[in-house]
């Protein structure tokens, strides 16, 4: 297909496609003339993933290129592929970002209690640590033990998440599906929690 058809099929403007070509996010098409090229279905799939990584996942062009390069080089198995798109570790570099030391002992205890094998560098550890610190600083007697029931619910949610990622063998399609189902569903999952809270409050307080 010509670049105009690629634009129509992918929903990405011609100018943006040319920008992605210049930046190396999209491989060049097959040259048919000095200023013309043809593109295939792999370009459509890659553009869809680029849109998901930049528009939904919120990655920079450079970070998206790192993820795409790792996928294209075939260096990532399914587990590492999901780690890249979920943000567990960065592509194209060390998984140990260093930085300021912080006590994650509560998170480590929680992970151990759940029997989870997870990366030491997952940024979720810092989020949980900071949340627990903030709660305690506001006078709430709250520690990792209180998160165990939520962790058990999260574990069930993760099973549902990974079940929905079964199927596509193409790594580009699998990565796109992972981004969309994870980052687009998160607001809906929070909304479901709010609905459930209202329903439970109605039962408890309104009879």
Short mmCIF file of C-alpha atoms in Angstrom, two decimals, residues 18-175:
data_model
loop_
_atom_site.label_atom_id
_atom_site.label_comp_id
_atom_site.label_asym_id
_atom_site.label_seq_id
_atom_site.Cartn_x
_atom_site.Cartn_y
_atom_site.Cartn_z
CA UNK A 18 7.06 10.39 7.92
CA UNK A 19 8.27 11.63 11.30
CA UNK A 20 8.26 8.07 12.68
CA UNK A 21 10.20 6.94 9.60
CA UNK A 22 12.83 9.66 10.16
CA UNK A 23 13.15 8.79 13.86
CA UNK A 24 13.50 5.08 13.15
CA UNK A 25 10.32 3.98 14.92
CA UNK A 26 8.92 2.67 11.65
CA UNK A 27 11.05 0.69 9.20
CA UNK A 28 11.19 2.00 5.63
CA UNK A 29 8.85 0.57 3.02
CA UNK A 30 9.88 -1.16 -0.19
CA UNK A 31 11.14 1.49 -2.61
CA UNK A 32 9.18 1.59 -5.88
CA UNK A 33 10.63 4.87 -7.16
CA UNK A 34 13.02 7.59 -6.07
CA UNK A 35 10.39 9.23 -3.86
CA UNK A 36 7.84 6.44 -3.40
CA UNK A 37 7.59 3.28 -1.33
CA UNK A 38 5.10 0.54 -0.56
CA UNK A 39 4.13 -0.60 2.92
CA UNK A 40 2.63 -3.83 4.26
CA UNK A 41 0.53 -5.17 7.11
CA UNK A 42 3.55 -5.24 9.41
CA UNK A 43 3.71 -1.44 9.11
CA UNK A 44 0.04 -1.17 10.07
CA UNK A 45 0.60 -3.35 13.16
CA UNK A 46 3.73 -1.44 14.14
CA UNK A 47 1.94 1.91 13.80
CA UNK A 48 -0.87 0.64 16.02
CA UNK A 49 1.70 -0.33 18.66
CA UNK A 50 3.46 3.03 18.34
CA UNK A 51 0.14 4.79 18.95
CA UNK A 52 -0.49 2.59 21.98
CA UNK A 53 2.97 3.15 23.46
CA UNK A 54 3.01 6.93 22.93
CA UNK A 55 -0.68 7.86 23.09
CA UNK A 56 -1.90 5.40 25.74
CA UNK A 57 1.20 4.28 27.64
CA UNK A 58 2.60 7.83 27.57
CA UNK A 59 6.14 6.93 26.51
CA UNK A 60 8.43 9.41 24.83
CA UNK A 61 9.40 8.77 21.21
CA UNK A 62 12.85 7.67 22.36
CA UNK A 63 11.49 5.24 24.98
CA UNK A 64 8.96 3.85 22.50
CA UNK A 65 11.79 3.26 20.01
CA UNK A 66 13.74 1.31 22.65
CA UNK A 67 10.74 -0.96 23.27
CA UNK A 68 10.13 -1.41 19.53
CA UNK A 69 13.80 -2.17 18.86
CA UNK A 70 13.86 -4.83 21.57
CA UNK A 71 10.72 -6.46 20.18
CA UNK A 72 11.96 -6.30 16.59
CA UNK A 73 15.33 -7.81 17.48
CA UNK A 74 13.56 -10.80 18.98
CA UNK A 75 15.46 -10.37 22.24
CA UNK A 76 12.37 -10.39 24.44
CA UNK A 77 10.37 -13.47 25.40
CA UNK A 78 6.73 -13.01 26.41
CA UNK A 79 7.60 -12.30 30.05
CA UNK A 80 10.17 -9.63 29.18
CA UNK A 81 7.88 -8.21 26.50
CA UNK A 82 5.14 -7.67 29.08
CA UNK A 83 7.68 -6.22 31.50
CA UNK A 84 8.69 -3.67 28.87
CA UNK A 85 5.19 -2.49 28.07
CA UNK A 86 4.06 -2.57 31.71
CA UNK A 87 7.06 -0.45 32.70
CA UNK A 88 8.65 -3.00 35.04
CA UNK A 89 12.03 -2.23 33.49
CA UNK A 90 13.33 0.00 30.70
CA UNK A 91 14.24 -1.27 27.25
CA UNK A 92 17.72 -0.99 25.83
CA UNK A 93 19.55 -0.51 29.09
CA UNK A 94 20.25 -1.62 32.60
CA UNK A 95 17.36 -2.73 34.76
CA UNK A 96 19.01 -1.18 37.80
CA UNK A 97 18.41 2.55 37.60
CA UNK A 98 20.21 3.23 40.85
CA UNK A 99 19.19 6.49 42.47
CA UNK A 100 18.42 7.29 46.06
CA UNK A 101 18.14 4.34 48.43
CA UNK A 102 14.73 3.87 49.99
CA UNK A 103 13.45 1.38 52.55
CA UNK A 104 11.13 -1.01 50.72
CA UNK A 105 11.05 -3.53 53.59
CA UNK A 106 7.26 -3.35 53.86
CA UNK A 107 6.84 -4.12 50.18
CA UNK A 108 9.42 -6.91 50.39
CA UNK A 109 7.48 -8.45 53.28
CA UNK A 110 4.21 -8.15 51.35
CA UNK A 111 5.71 -9.75 48.25
CA UNK A 112 7.16 -12.55 50.37
CA UNK A 113 3.80 -13.10 52.09
CA UNK A 114 2.11 -13.43 48.70
CA UNK A 115 4.81 -15.73 47.36
CA UNK A 116 5.34 -13.49 44.33
CA UNK A 117 8.49 -13.61 42.22
CA UNK A 118 8.79 -10.03 40.98
CA UNK A 119 11.58 -7.68 39.92
CA UNK A 120 13.45 -5.71 42.55
CA UNK A 121 13.27 -2.74 40.17
CA UNK A 122 9.51 -2.65 39.58
CA UNK A 123 8.47 0.99 40.17
CA UNK A 124 5.31 -0.28 41.87
CA UNK A 125 7.47 -1.00 44.92
CA UNK A 126 8.22 2.69 45.35
CA UNK A 127 4.56 3.65 44.87
CA UNK A 128 3.48 1.29 47.66
CA UNK A 129 6.32 2.40 49.91
CA UNK A 130 5.46 6.08 49.48
CA UNK A 131 1.74 5.41 49.99
CA UNK A 132 2.35 3.57 53.27
CA UNK A 133 4.71 6.33 54.42
CA UNK A 134 2.11 9.01 53.64
CA UNK A 135 -0.65 7.14 55.49
CA UNK A 136 1.55 6.77 58.58
CA UNK A 137 2.63 10.42 58.41
CA UNK A 138 -1.07 11.38 58.53
CA UNK A 139 -1.55 9.37 61.72
CA UNK A 140 -3.08 6.21 60.27
CA UNK A 141 -1.98 2.92 61.79
CA UNK A 142 -1.54 1.22 58.44
CA UNK A 143 1.18 -1.13 57.22
CA UNK A 144 1.78 -3.84 54.63
CA UNK A 145 -0.37 -6.37 56.51
CA UNK A 146 -3.42 -4.22 55.69
CA UNK A 147 -2.62 -4.52 51.99
CA UNK A 148 -2.68 -8.33 51.91
CA UNK A 149 -6.44 -8.60 51.13
CA UNK A 150 -5.98 -6.06 48.33
CA UNK A 151 -2.97 -7.99 47.05
CA UNK A 152 -5.12 -11.12 46.91
CA UNK A 153 -7.67 -9.25 44.79
CA UNK A 154 -4.87 -7.88 42.60
CA UNK A 155 -3.60 -11.41 42.06
CA UNK A 156 -7.01 -12.48 40.77
CA UNK A 157 -7.10 -9.42 38.52
CA UNK A 158 -3.67 -10.31 37.14
CA UNK A 159 -4.95 -13.78 36.21
CA UNK A 160 -7.79 -12.16 34.25
CA UNK A 161 -5.33 -9.74 32.62
CA UNK A 162 -2.95 -12.44 31.44
CA UNK A 163 -5.82 -14.66 30.28
CA UNK A 164 -6.89 -11.89 27.91
CA UNK A 165 -3.39 -11.67 26.45
CA UNK A 166 -3.46 -15.27 25.24
CA UNK A 167 -3.78 -15.73 21.51
CA UNK A 168 -1.78 -13.37 19.30
CA UNK A 169 1.57 -14.89 18.33
CA UNK A 170 2.83 -11.70 16.67
CA UNK A 171 4.86 -9.84 19.34
CA UNK A 172 3.68 -6.46 18.01
CA UNK A 173 0.03 -7.46 18.40
CA UNK A 174 0.66 -8.98 21.83
CA UNK A 175 2.44 -5.82 23.02
#
